Amino acid sequence: GENVEQHPSTLSVQEGDSAVIKCTYSDSASNYFPWYKQELGKGPQLIIDIRSNVGEKKDQRIAVTLNKTAKHFSLHITETQPEDSAVYFCAAKETSYDKVIFGPGTSLSVIP
Amino acid sequence: DTGVSQNPRHKITKRGQNVTFRCDPISEHNRLYWYRQTLGQGPEFLTYFQNEAQLEKSRLLSDRFSAERPKGSFSTLEIQRTEQGDSAMYLCASTLLGGLDTEAFFGQGTRLTVV
């Protein structure tokens, strides 16, 4: 089955700097890659996703890149703000199985 | 509120007791998922339903766990004879099969503590 790895496990950045989180997946059939943000005491919330037919997607300060050959994908947050502090999860999904497999998470702290 | 609703938010139970959690998905969503999340880990898939049919169960779902989705609306997850290792956050998510957007919307979760 699919296995998703994620690093770093913790990340601290100064407000205004960029943050990058990297993930790898094992199943080459996976074709949907969502990123979730989870704040303390809340369920995960989708912040951006990318499908295998594109290599990059951007939404304001957030961008994701996908390298299908290497089975790598990354989340980039620019101009970080204290409210970006949370745990971020990458995930992968293969359509025929239709379940999302999560990475272990990255705890991001943005220092004012 | 049109989001995914889970009840209760918190549950403390003694080892050996049975517990039941409820999930109300977004009304038009036909797929419903249960995940378990332990501290410092990502959510782990437990099971999912397509309408009222339970289509897949993870190996994590022991015989003490049972999930139902009568009438294809709300779902319940029951844990019998709870063990301390069952302590975790239980998350429910729903999505609409067939739509271009396959985003799964998560509820706030039920945090279970077995003492």
JSON list of C-alpha atoms in Angstrom, two decimals:
[
{"chain": "A", "resi": 1, "resn": "GLY", "atom": "CA", "xyz": [0.00, 0.00, 0.00]},
{"chain": "A", "resi": 2, "resn": "GLU", "atom": "CA", "xyz": [0.84, 3.67, -0.13]},
{"chain": "A", "resi": 3, "resn": "ASN", "atom": "CA", "xyz": [3.41, 5.08, 2.33]},
{"chain": "A", "resi": 4, "resn": "VAL", "atom": "CA", "xyz": [3.94, 8.83, 2.76]},
{"chain": "A", "resi": 5, "resn": "GLU", "atom": "CA", "xyz": [7.00, 10.26, 4.44]},
{"chain": "A", "resi": 6, "resn": "GLN", "atom": "CA", "xyz": [7.36, 13.89, 5.48]},
{"chain": "A", "resi": 7, "resn": "HIS", "atom": "CA", "xyz": [10.14, 16.12, 6.76]},
{"chain": "A", "resi": 8, "resn": "PRO", "atom": "CA", "xyz": [11.06, 18.01, 8.76]},
{"chain": "A", "resi": 9, "resn": "SER", "atom": "CA", "xyz": [8.97, 16.94, 11.73]},
{"chain": "A", "resi": 10, "resn": "THR", "atom": "CA", "xyz": [9.34, 20.38, 13.30]},
{"chain": "A", "resi": 11, "resn": "LEU", "atom": "CA", "xyz": [10.12, 23.71, 11.70]},
{"chain": "A", "resi": 12, "resn": "SER", "atom": "CA", "xyz": [10.60, 27.16, 13.22]},
{"chain": "A", "resi": 13, "resn": "VAL", "atom": "CA", "xyz": [10.82, 30.27, 11.08]},
{"chain": "A", "resi": 14, "resn": "GLN", "atom": "CA", "xyz": [10.82, 33.99, 11.70]},
{"chain": "A", "resi": 15, "resn": "GLU", "atom": "CA", "xyz": [7.73, 35.89, 10.69]},
{"chain": "A", "resi": 16, "resn": "GLY", "atom": "CA", "xyz": [8.05, 36.96, 7.07]},
{"chain": "A", "resi": 17, "resn": "ASP", "atom": "CA", "xyz": [10.41, 34.14, 6.10]},
{"chain": "A", "resi": 18, "resn": "SER", "atom": "CA", "xyz": [9.47, 31.20, 3.91]},
{"chain": "A", "resi": 19, "resn": "ALA", "atom": "CA", "xyz": [8.75, 27.65, 5.06]},
{"chain": "A", "resi": 20, "resn": "VAL", "atom": "CA", "xyz": [9.20, 24.51, 3.00]},
{"chain": "A", "resi": 21, "resn": "ILE", "atom": "CA", "xyz": [7.89, 21.04, 3.84]},
{"chain": "A", "resi": 22, "resn": "LYS", "atom": "CA", "xyz": [8.84, 18.04, 1.73]},
{"chain": "A", "resi": 23, "resn": "CYS", "atom": "CA", "xyz": [7.11, 14.71, 1.23]},
{"chain": "A", "resi": 24, "resn": "THR", "atom": "CA", "xyz": [7.70, 11.50, -0.65]},
{"chain": "A", "resi": 25, "resn": "TYR", "atom": "CA", "xyz": [5.24, 8.77, -1.58]},
{"chain": "A", "resi": 26, "resn": "SER", "atom": "CA", "xyz": [5.72, 5.17, -2.58]},
{"chain": "A", "resi": 27, "resn": "ASP", "atom": "CA", "xyz": [2.81, 4.23, -4.87]},
{"chain": "A", "resi": 28, "resn": "SER", "atom": "CA", "xyz": [3.37, 5.51, -8.40]},
{"chain": "A", "resi": 29, "resn": "ALA", "atom": "CA", "xyz": [-0.38, 5.10, -9.03]},
{"chain": "A", "resi": 30, "resn": "SER", "atom": "CA", "xyz": [-1.22, 7.90, -6.58]},
{"chain": "A", "resi": 31, "resn": "ASN", "atom": "CA", "xyz": [-2.60, 10.87, -8.47]},
{"chain": "A", "resi": 32, "resn": "TYR", "atom": "CA", "xyz": [-4.05, 13.29, -5.91]},
{"chain": "A", "resi": 33, "resn": "PHE", "atom": "CA", "xyz": [-1.96, 15.08, -3.29]},
{"chain": "A", "resi": 34, "resn": "PRO", "atom": "CA", "xyz": [-3.73, 17.24, -0.71]},
{"chain": "A", "resi": 35, "resn": "TRP", "atom": "CA", "xyz": [-2.15, 19.28, 2.06]},
{"chain": "A", "resi": 36, "resn": "TYR", "atom": "CA", "xyz": [-3.95, 19.73, 5.35]},
{"chain": "A", "resi": 37, "resn": "LYS", "atom": "CA", "xyz": [-3.45, 22.20, 8.19]},
{"chain": "A", "resi": 38, "resn": "GLN", "atom": "CA", "xyz": [-4.46, 21.14, 11.68]},
{"chain": "A", "resi": 39, "resn": "GLU", "atom": "CA", "xyz": [-4.75, 23.59, 14.54]},
{"chain": "A", "resi": 40, "resn": "LEU", "atom": "CA", "xyz": [-4.84, 22.47, 18.14]},
{"chain": "A", "resi": 41, "resn": "GLY", "atom": "CA", "xyz": [-8.09, 20.74, 19.03]},
{"chain": "A", "resi": 42, "resn": "LYS", "atom": "CA", "xyz": [-9.44, 20.87, 15.49]},
{"chain": "A", "resi": 43, "resn": "GLY", "atom": "CA", "xyz": [-9.76, 18.47, 12.60]},
{"chain": "A", "resi": 44, "resn": "PRO", "atom": "CA", "xyz": [-7.50, 18.75, 9.53]},
{"chain": "A", "resi": 45, "resn": "GLN", "atom": "CA", "xyz": [-8.48, 21.40, 7.01]},
{"chain": "A", "resi": 46, "resn": "LEU", "atom": "CA", "xyz": [-7.53, 21.27, 3.34]},
{"chain": "A", "resi": 47, "resn": "ILE", "atom": "CA", "xyz": [-5.36, 24.22, 2.34]},
{"chain": "A", "resi": 48, "resn": "ILE", "atom": "CA", "xyz": [-4.27, 23.24, -1.17]},
{"chain": "A", "resi": 49, "resn": "ASP", "atom": "CA", "xyz": [-4.13, 20.18, -3.39]},
{"chain": "A", "resi": 50, "resn": "ILE", "atom": "CA", "xyz": [-2.48, 19.13, -6.60]},
{"chain": "A", "resi": 51, "resn": "ARG", "atom": "CA", "xyz": [-3.26, 16.48, -9.15]},
{"chain": "A", "resi": 52, "resn": "SER", "atom": "CA", "xyz": [-0.73, 14.45, -11.05]},
{"chain": "A", "resi": 53, "resn": "ASN", "atom": "CA", "xyz": [-1.36, 16.17, -14.36]},
{"chain": "A", "resi": 54, "resn": "VAL", "atom": "CA", "xyz": [0.23, 19.42, -13.13]},
{"chain": "A", "resi": 55, "resn": "GLY", "atom": "CA", "xyz": [3.64, 20.16, -11.68]},
{"chain": "A", "resi": 56, "resn": "GLU", "atom": "CA", "xyz": [2.90, 23.28, -9.67]},
{"chain": "A", "resi": 57, "resn": "LYS", "atom": "CA", "xyz": [-0.05, 25.10, -8.14]},
{"chain": "A", "resi": 58, "resn": "LYS", "atom": "CA", "xyz": [-0.18, 28.39, -6.29]},
{"chain": "A", "resi": 59, "resn": "ASP", "atom": "CA", "xyz": [-2.79, 30.03, -4.08]},
{"chain": "A", "resi": 60, "resn": "GLN", "atom": "CA", "xyz": [-1.73, 33.39, -2.66]},
{"chain": "A", "resi": 61, "resn": "ARG", "atom": "CA", "xyz": [1.12, 32.67, -0.20]},
{"chain": "A", "resi": 62, "resn": "ILE", "atom": "CA", "xyz": [0.94, 28.90, -0.60]},
{"chain": "A", "resi": 63, "resn": "ALA", "atom": "CA", "xyz": [2.38, 26.83, -3.44]},
{"chain": "A", "resi": 64, "resn": "VAL", "atom": "CA", "xyz": [2.81, 23.13, -4.03]},
{"chain": "A", "resi": 65, "resn": "THR", "atom": "CA", "xyz": [5.14, 21.38, -6.44]},
{"chain": "A", "resi": 66, "resn": "LEU", "atom": "CA", "xyz": [5.01, 17.79, -7.63]},
{"chain": "A", "resi": 67, "resn": "ASN", "atom": "CA", "xyz": [7.70, 15.66, -9.22]},
{"chain": "A", "resi": 68, "resn": "LYS", "atom": "CA", "xyz": [6.01, 12.44, -10.29]},
{"chain": "A", "resi": 69, "resn": "THR", "atom": "CA", "xyz": [9.20, 10.87, -11.58]},
{"chain": "A", "resi": 70, "resn": "ALA", "atom": "CA", "xyz": [10.91, 11.23, -8.22]},
{"chain": "A", "resi": 71, "resn": "LYS", "atom": "CA", "xyz": [7.64, 10.78, -6.26]},
{"chain": "A", "resi": 72, "resn": "HIS", "atom": "CA", "xyz": [8.32, 14.00, -4.36]},
{"chain": "A", "resi": 73, "resn": "PHE", "atom": "CA", "xyz": [6.00, 16.86, -3.54]},
{"chain": "A", "resi": 74, "resn": "SER", "atom": "CA", "xyz": [6.51, 19.99, -1.49]},
{"chain": "A", "resi": 75, "resn": "LEU", "atom": "CA", "xyz": [4.61, 22.77, 0.23]},
{"chain": "A", "resi": 76, "resn": "HIS", "atom": "CA", "xyz": [5.97, 26.31, 0.16]},
{"chain": "A", "resi": 77, "resn": "ILE", "atom": "CA", "xyz": [4.60, 29.06, 2.39]},
{"chain": "A", "resi": 78, "resn": "THR", "atom": "CA", "xyz": [5.93, 32.55, 1.74]},
{"chain": "A", "resi": 79, "resn": "GLU", "atom": "CA", "xyz": [5.73, 35.63, 3.98]},
{"chain": "A", "resi": 80, "resn": "THR", "atom": "CA", "xyz": [4.83, 33.48, 6.96]},
{"chain": "A", "resi": 81, "resn": "GLN", "atom": "CA", "xyz": [2.57, 34.90, 9.66]},
{"chain": "A", "resi": 82, "resn": "PRO", "atom": "CA", "xyz": [2.03, 33.77, 13.27]},
{"chain": "A", "resi": 83, "resn": "GLU", "atom": "CA", "xyz": [-1.38, 32.38, 12.31]},
{"chain": "A", "resi": 84, "resn": "ASP", "atom": "CA", "xyz": [0.39, 29.94, 9.98]},
{"chain": "A", "resi": 85, "resn": "SER", "atom": "CA", "xyz": [1.62, 28.11, 13.10]},
{"chain": "A", "resi": 86, "resn": "ALA", "atom": "CA", "xyz": [0.01, 24.67, 13.07]},
{"chain": "A", "resi": 87, "resn": "VAL", "atom": "CA", "xyz": [0.69, 21.06, 12.12]},
{"chain": "A", "resi": 88, "resn": "TYR", "atom": "CA", "xyz": [0.77, 20.44, 8.38]},
{"chain": "A", "resi": 89, "resn": "PHE", "atom": "CA", "xyz": [0.11, 17.06, 6.80]},
{"chain": "A", "resi": 90, "resn": "CYS", "atom": "CA", "xyz": [0.84, 15.99, 3.27]},
{"chain": "A", "resi": 91, "resn": "ALA", "atom": "CA", "xyz": [-1.18, 13.13, 1.87]},
{"chain": "A", "resi": 92, "resn": "ALA", "atom": "CA", "xyz": [-1.55, 10.96, -1.22]},
{"chain": "A", "resi": 93, "resn": "LYS", "atom": "CA", "xyz": [-4.46, 9.19, -2.78]},
{"chain": "A", "resi": 94, "resn": "GLU", "atom": "CA", "xyz": [-4.92, 6.73, -5.60]},
{"chain": "A", "resi": 95, "resn": "THR", "atom": "CA", "xyz": [-8.31, 7.15, -7.19]},
{"chain": "A", "resi": 96, "resn": "SER", "atom": "CA", "xyz": [-9.33, 3.50, -7.36]},
{"chain": "A", "resi": 97, "resn": "TYR", "atom": "CA", "xyz": [-8.78, 3.04, -3.62]},
{"chain": "A", "resi": 98, "resn": "ASP", "atom": "CA", "xyz": [-10.26, 6.40, -2.80]},
{"chain": "A", "resi": 99, "resn": "LYS", "atom": "CA", "xyz": [-8.73, 6.81, 0.61]},
{"chain": "A", "resi": 100, "resn": "VAL", "atom": "CA", "xyz": [-6.22, 9.42, 1.64]},
{"chain": "A", "resi": 101, "resn": "ILE", "atom": "CA", "xyz": [-2.95, 8.27, 3.23]},
{"chain": "A", "resi": 102, "resn": "PHE", "atom": "CA", "xyz": [-1.33, 10.88, 5.46]},
{"chain": "A", "resi": 103, "resn": "GLY", "atom": "CA", "xyz": [2.26, 11.68, 6.28]},
{"chain": "A", "resi": 104, "resn": "PRO", "atom": "CA", "xyz": [3.33, 11.99, 9.93]},
{"chain": "A", "resi": 105, "resn": "GLY", "atom": "CA", "xyz": [3.05, 15.79, 9.99]},
{"chain": "A", "resi": 106, "resn": "THR", "atom": "CA", "xyz": [5.25, 18.87, 10.38]},
{"chain": "A", "resi": 107, "resn": "SER", "atom": "CA", "xyz": [4.79, 21.18, 13.33]},
{"chain": "A", "resi": 108, "resn": "LEU", "atom": "CA", "xyz": [5.39, 24.72, 12.06]},
{"chain": "A", "resi": 109, "resn": "SER", "atom": "CA", "xyz": [6.08, 27.56, 14.46]},
{"chain": "A", "resi": 110, "resn": "VAL", "atom": "CA", "xyz": [6.23, 31.12, 13.14]},
{"chain": "A", "resi": 111, "resn": "ILE", "atom": "CA", "xyz": [8.07, 33.36, 15.57]},
{"chain": "A", "resi": 112, "resn": "PRO", "atom": "CA", "xyz": [6.84, 36.97, 15.67]},
{"chain": "B", "resi": 1, "resn": "ASP", "atom": "CA", "xyz": [-23.73, 24.54, 10.28]},
{"chain": "B", "resi": 2, "resn": "THR", "atom": "CA", "xyz": [-23.08, 22.69, 7.05]},
{"chain": "B", "resi": 3, "resn": "GLY", "atom": "CA", "xyz": [-19.79, 21.07, 8.07]},
{"chain": "B", "resi": 4, "resn": "VAL", "atom": "CA", "xyz": [-19.04, 17.59, 9.37]},
{"chain": "B", "resi": 5, "resn": "SER", "atom": "CA", "xyz": [-20.27, 17.23, 12.94]},
{"chain": "B", "resi": 6, "resn": "GLN", "atom": "CA", "xyz": [-18.90, 14.74, 15.48]},
{"chain": "B", "resi": 7, "resn": "ASN", "atom": "CA", "xyz": [-20.24, 13.92, 18.93]},
{"chain": "B", "resi": 8, "resn": "PRO", "atom": "CA", "xyz": [-19.17, 13.82, 21.62]},
{"chain": "B", "resi": 9, "resn": "ARG", "atom": "CA", "xyz": [-16.07, 16.02, 21.37]},
{"chain": "B", "resi": 10, "resn": "HIS", "atom": "CA", "xyz": [-14.47, 14.33, 24.35]},
{"chain": "B", "resi": 11, "resn": "LYS", "atom": "CA", "xyz": [-15.05, 10.98, 26.02]},
{"chain": "B", "resi": 12, "resn": "ILE", "atom": "CA", "xyz": [-13.36, 9.56, 29.09]},
{"chain": "B", "resi": 13, "resn": "THR", "atom": "CA", "xyz": [-14.12, 5.93, 29.82]},
{"chain": "B", "resi": 14, "resn": "LYS", "atom": "CA", "xyz": [-12.86, 3.16, 32.02]},
{"chain": "B", "resi": 15, "resn": "ARG", "atom": "CA", "xyz": [-11.01, 0.26, 30.49]},
{"chain": "B", "resi": 16, "resn": "GLY", "atom": "CA", "xyz": [-13.41, -2.49, 29.49]},
{"chain": "B", "resi": 17, "resn": "GLN", "atom": "CA", "xyz": [-16.37, -0.21, 28.84]},
{"chain": "B", "resi": 18, "resn": "ASN", "atom": "CA", "xyz": [-18.03, 0.22, 25.46]},
{"chain": "B", "resi": 19, "resn": "VAL", "atom": "CA", "xyz": [-18.16, 3.60, 23.73]},
{"chain": "B", "resi": 20, "resn": "THR", "atom": "CA", "xyz": [-20.00, 4.89, 20.67]},
{"chain": "B", "resi": 21, "resn": "PHE", "atom": "CA", "xyz": [-19.22, 7.96, 18.60]},
{"chain": "B", "resi": 22, "resn": "ARG", "atom": "CA", "xyz": [-21.43, 9.65, 16.05]},
{"chain": "B", "resi": 23, "resn": "CYS", "atom": "CA", "xyz": [-20.58, 11.46, 12.82]},
{"chain": "B", "resi": 24, "resn": "ASP", "atom": "CA", "xyz": [-22.99, 13.58, 10.77]},
{"chain": "B", "resi": 25, "resn": "PRO", "atom": "CA", "xyz": [-21.45, 14.22, 7.35]},
{"chain": "B", "resi": 26, "resn": "ILE", "atom": "CA", "xyz": [-22.18, 17.09, 4.99]},
{"chain": "B", "resi": 27, "resn": "SER", "atom": "CA", "xyz": [-25.68, 16.31, 3.79]},
{"chain": "B", "resi": 28, "resn": "GLU", "atom": "CA", "xyz": [-25.08, 15.63, 0.11]},
{"chain": "B", "resi": 29, "resn": "HIS", "atom": "CA", "xyz": [-21.85, 13.69, 0.63]},
{"chain": "B", "resi": 30, "resn": "ASN", "atom": "CA", "xyz": [-22.10, 10.00, -0.18]},
{"chain": "B", "resi": 31, "resn": "ARG", "atom": "CA", "xyz": [-18.71, 8.85, 1.12]},
{"chain": "B", "resi": 32, "resn": "LEU", "atom": "CA", "xyz": [-17.83, 8.82, 4.80]},
{"chain": "B", "resi": 33, "resn": "TYR", "atom": "CA", "xyz": [-14.48, 7.96, 6.33]},
{"chain": "B", "resi": 34, "resn": "TRP", "atom": "CA", "xyz": [-13.24, 7.19, 9.84]},
{"chain": "B", "resi": 35, "resn": "TYR", "atom": "CA", "xyz": [-9.65, 7.89, 10.80]},
{"chain": "B", "resi": 36, "resn": "ARG", "atom": "CA", "xyz": [-7.75, 7.53, 14.07]},
{"chain": "B", "resi": 37, "resn": "GLN", "atom": "CA", "xyz": [-5.06, 9.99, 15.11]},
{"chain": "B", "resi": 38, "resn": "THR", "atom": "CA", "xyz": [-2.65, 9.51, 18.00]},
{"chain": "B", "resi": 39, "resn": "LEU", "atom": "CA", "xyz": [-0.54, 12.29, 19.45]},
{"chain": "B", "resi": 40, "resn": "GLY", "atom": "CA", "xyz": [2.16, 13.47, 17.09]},
{"chain": "B", "resi": 41, "resn": "GLN", "atom": "CA", "xyz": [1.02, 11.29, 14.22]},
{"chain": "B", "resi": 42, "resn": "GLY", "atom": "CA", "xyz": [-0.97, 11.75, 11.05]},
{"chain": "B", "resi": 43, "resn": "PRO", "atom": "CA", "xyz": [-4.50, 10.39, 10.77]},
{"chain": "B", "resi": 44, "resn": "GLU", "atom": "CA", "xyz": [-4.65, 6.64, 10.05]},
{"chain": "B", "resi": 45, "resn": "PHE", "atom": "CA", "xyz": [-7.41, 5.22, 7.88]},
{"chain": "B", "resi": 46, "resn": "LEU", "atom": "CA", "xyz": [-9.87, 2.91, 9.65]},
{"chain": "B", "resi": 47, "resn": "THR", "atom": "CA", "xyz": [-12.83, 2.38, 7.32]},
{"chain": "B", "resi": 48, "resn": "TYR", "atom": "CA", "xyz": [-15.11, 4.05, 4.81]},
{"chain": "B", "resi": 49, "resn": "PHE", "atom": "CA", "xyz": [-18.67, 3.89, 3.52]},
{"chain": "B", "resi": 50, "resn": "GLN", "atom": "CA", "xyz": [-20.21, 4.52, 0.14]},
{"chain": "B", "resi": 51, "resn": "ASN", "atom": "CA", "xyz": [-23.76, 5.44, 1.11]},
{"chain": "B", "resi": 52, "resn": "GLU", "atom": "CA", "xyz": [-24.72, 2.67, 3.57]},
{"chain": "B", "resi": 53, "resn": "ALA", "atom": "CA", "xyz": [-22.21, 0.10, 2.31]},
{"chain": "B", "resi": 54, "resn": "GLN", "atom": "CA", "xyz": [-18.97, -0.38, 4.20]},
{"chain": "B", "resi": 55, "resn": "LEU", "atom": "CA", "xyz": [-16.42, -0.82, 1.41]},
{"chain": "B", "resi": 56, "resn": "GLU", "atom": "CA", "xyz": [-13.10, -1.20, 3.17]},
{"chain": "B", "resi": 57, "resn": "LYS", "atom": "CA", "xyz": [-11.77, -1.86, 6.65]},
{"chain": "B", "resi": 58, "resn": "SER", "atom": "CA", "xyz": [-8.19, -1.33, 7.73]},
{"chain": "B", "resi": 59, "resn": "ARG", "atom": "CA", "xyz": [-6.24, -3.98, 9.60]},
{"chain": "B", "resi": 60, "resn": "LEU", "atom": "CA", "xyz": [-6.21, -1.42, 12.42]},
{"chain": "B", "resi": 61, "resn": "LEU", "atom": "CA", "xyz": [-9.90, -2.09, 12.91]},
{"chain": "B", "resi": 62, "resn": "SER", "atom": "CA", "xyz": [-9.92, -5.04, 15.30]},
{"chain": "B", "resi": 63, "resn": "ASP", "atom": "CA", "xyz": [-12.98, -7.15, 16.07]},
{"chain": "B", "resi": 64, "resn": "ARG", "atom": "CA", "xyz": [-13.76, -4.81, 18.97]},
{"chain": "B", "resi": 65, "resn": "PHE", "atom": "CA", "xyz": [-14.47, -2.00, 16.51]},
{"chain": "B", "resi": 66, "resn": "SER", "atom": "CA", "xyz": [-17.64, -1.77, 14.46]},
{"chain": "B", "resi": 67, "resn": "ALA", "atom": "CA", "xyz": [-18.95, 1.00, 12.27]},
{"chain": "B", "resi": 68, "resn": "GLU", "atom": "CA", "xyz": [-22.33, 1.49, 10.72]},
{"chain": "B", "resi": 69, "resn": "ARG", "atom": "CA", "xyz": [-23.99, 3.97, 8.43]},
{"chain": "B", "resi": 70, "resn": "PRO", "atom": "CA", "xyz": [-27.69, 3.14, 8.37]},
{"chain": "B", "resi": 71, "resn": "LYS", "atom": "CA", "xyz": [-29.63, 4.82, 5.57]},
{"chain": "B", "resi": 72, "resn": "GLY", "atom": "CA", "xyz": [-26.43, 6.32, 4.23]},
{"chain": "B", "resi": 73, "resn": "SER", "atom": "CA", "xyz": [-26.62, 9.39, 6.42]},
{"chain": "B", "resi": 74, "resn": "PHE", "atom": "CA", "xyz": [-24.95, 9.60, 9.85]},
{"chain": "B", "resi": 75, "resn": "SER", "atom": "CA", "xyz": [-22.43, 7.01, 10.97]},
{"chain": "B", "resi": 76, "resn": "THR", "atom": "CA", "xyz": [-21.51, 5.47, 14.31]},
{"chain": "B", "resi": 77, "resn": "LEU", "atom": "CA", "xyz": [-18.25, 3.95, 15.45]},
{"chain": "B", "resi": 78, "resn": "GLU", "atom": "CA", "xyz": [-18.44, 1.62, 18.43]},
{"chain": "B", "resi": 79, "resn": "ILE", "atom": "CA", "xyz": [-15.52, 0.31, 20.41]},
{"chain": "B", "resi": 80, "resn": "GLN", "atom": "CA", "xyz": [-16.24, -2.62, 22.71]},
{"chain": "B", "resi": 81, "resn": "ARG", "atom": "CA", "xyz": [-14.17, -3.56, 25.76]},
{"chain": "B", "resi": 82, "resn": "THR", "atom": "CA", "xyz": [-11.99, -0.47, 25.43]},
{"chain": "B", "resi": 83, "resn": "GLU", "atom": "CA", "xyz": [-8.26, -0.72, 26.07]},
{"chain": "B", "resi": 84, "resn": "GLN", "atom": "CA", "xyz": [-5.79, 2.02, 26.98]},
{"chain": "B", "resi": 85, "resn": "GLY", "atom": "CA", "xyz": [-4.30, 1.71, 23.50]},
{"chain": "B", "resi": 86, "resn": "ASP", "atom": "CA", "xyz": [-7.61, 2.89, 22.06]},
{"chain": "B", "resi": 87, "resn": "SER", "atom": "CA", "xyz": [-6.97, 6.37, 23.47]},
{"chain": "B", "resi": 88, "resn": "ALA", "atom": "CA", "xyz": [-6.78, 8.66, 20.43]},
{"chain": "B", "resi": 89, "resn": "MET", "atom": "CA", "xyz": [-8.63, 11.26, 18.41]},
{"chain": "B", "resi": 90, "resn": "TYR", "atom": "CA", "xyz": [-11.24, 9.67, 16.14]},
{"chain": "B", "resi": 91, "resn": "LEU", "atom": "CA", "xyz": [-11.85, 11.73, 13.04]},
{"chain": "B", "resi": 92, "resn": "CYS", "atom": "CA", "xyz": [-14.68, 11.52, 10.56]},
{"chain": "B", "resi": 93, "resn": "ALA", "atom": "CA", "xyz": [-14.53, 12.92, 7.04]},
{"chain": "B", "resi": 94, "resn": "SER", "atom": "CA", "xyz": [-16.96, 13.06, 4.14]},
{"chain": "B", "resi": 95, "resn": "THR", "atom": "CA", "xyz": [-16.71, 13.66, 0.43]},
{"chain": "B", "resi": 96, "resn": "LEU", "atom": "CA", "xyz": [-18.80, 13.54, -2.69]},
{"chain": "B", "resi": 97, "resn": "LEU", "atom": "CA", "xyz": [-17.92, 10.71, -5.04]},
{"chain": "B", "resi": 98, "resn": "GLY", "atom": "CA", "xyz": [-18.03, 11.59, -8.67]},
{"chain": "B", "resi": 99, "resn": "GLY", "atom": "CA", "xyz": [-17.32, 15.26, -8.29]},
{"chain": "B", "resi": 100, "resn": "LEU", "atom": "CA", "xyz": [-14.23, 16.83, -9.82]},
{"chain": "B", "resi": 101, "resn": "ASP", "atom": "CA", "xyz": [-13.21, 18.02, -6.39]},
{"chain": "B", "resi": 102, "resn": "THR", "atom": "CA", "xyz": [-12.30, 15.02, -4.26]},
{"chain": "B", "resi": 103, "resn": "GLU", "atom": "CA", "xyz": [-11.59, 17.02, -1.14]},
{"chain": "B", "resi": 104, "resn": "ALA", "atom": "CA", "xyz": [-12.45, 15.27, 2.09]},
{"chain": "B", "resi": 105, "resn": "PHE", "atom": "CA", "xyz": [-13.92, 17.54, 4.76]},
{"chain": "B", "resi": 106, "resn": "PHE", "atom": "CA", "xyz": [-13.04, 16.58, 8.32]},
{"chain": "B", "resi": 107, "resn": "GLY", "atom": "CA", "xyz": [-14.98, 17.03, 11.51]},
{"chain": "B", "resi": 108, "resn": "GLN", "atom": "CA", "xyz": [-13.49, 18.29, 14.77]},
{"chain": "B", "resi": 109, "resn": "GLY", "atom": "CA", "xyz": [-12.96, 14.77, 16.03]},
{"chain": "B", "resi": 110, "resn": "THR", "atom": "CA", "xyz": [-13.83, 12.87, 19.19]},
{"chain": "B", "resi": 111, "resn": "ARG", "atom": "CA", "xyz": [-11.00, 12.59, 21.68]},
{"chain": "B", "resi": 112, "resn": "LEU", "atom": "CA", "xyz": [-11.18, 9.30, 23.57]},
{"chain": "B", "resi": 113, "resn": "THR", "atom": "CA", "xyz": [-9.29, 8.75, 26.80]},
{"chain": "B", "resi": 114, "resn": "VAL", "atom": "CA", "xyz": [-9.36, 5.26, 28.30]},
{"chain": "B", "resi": 115, "resn": "VAL", "atom": "CA", "xyz": [-8.33, 5.18, 31.97]}
]
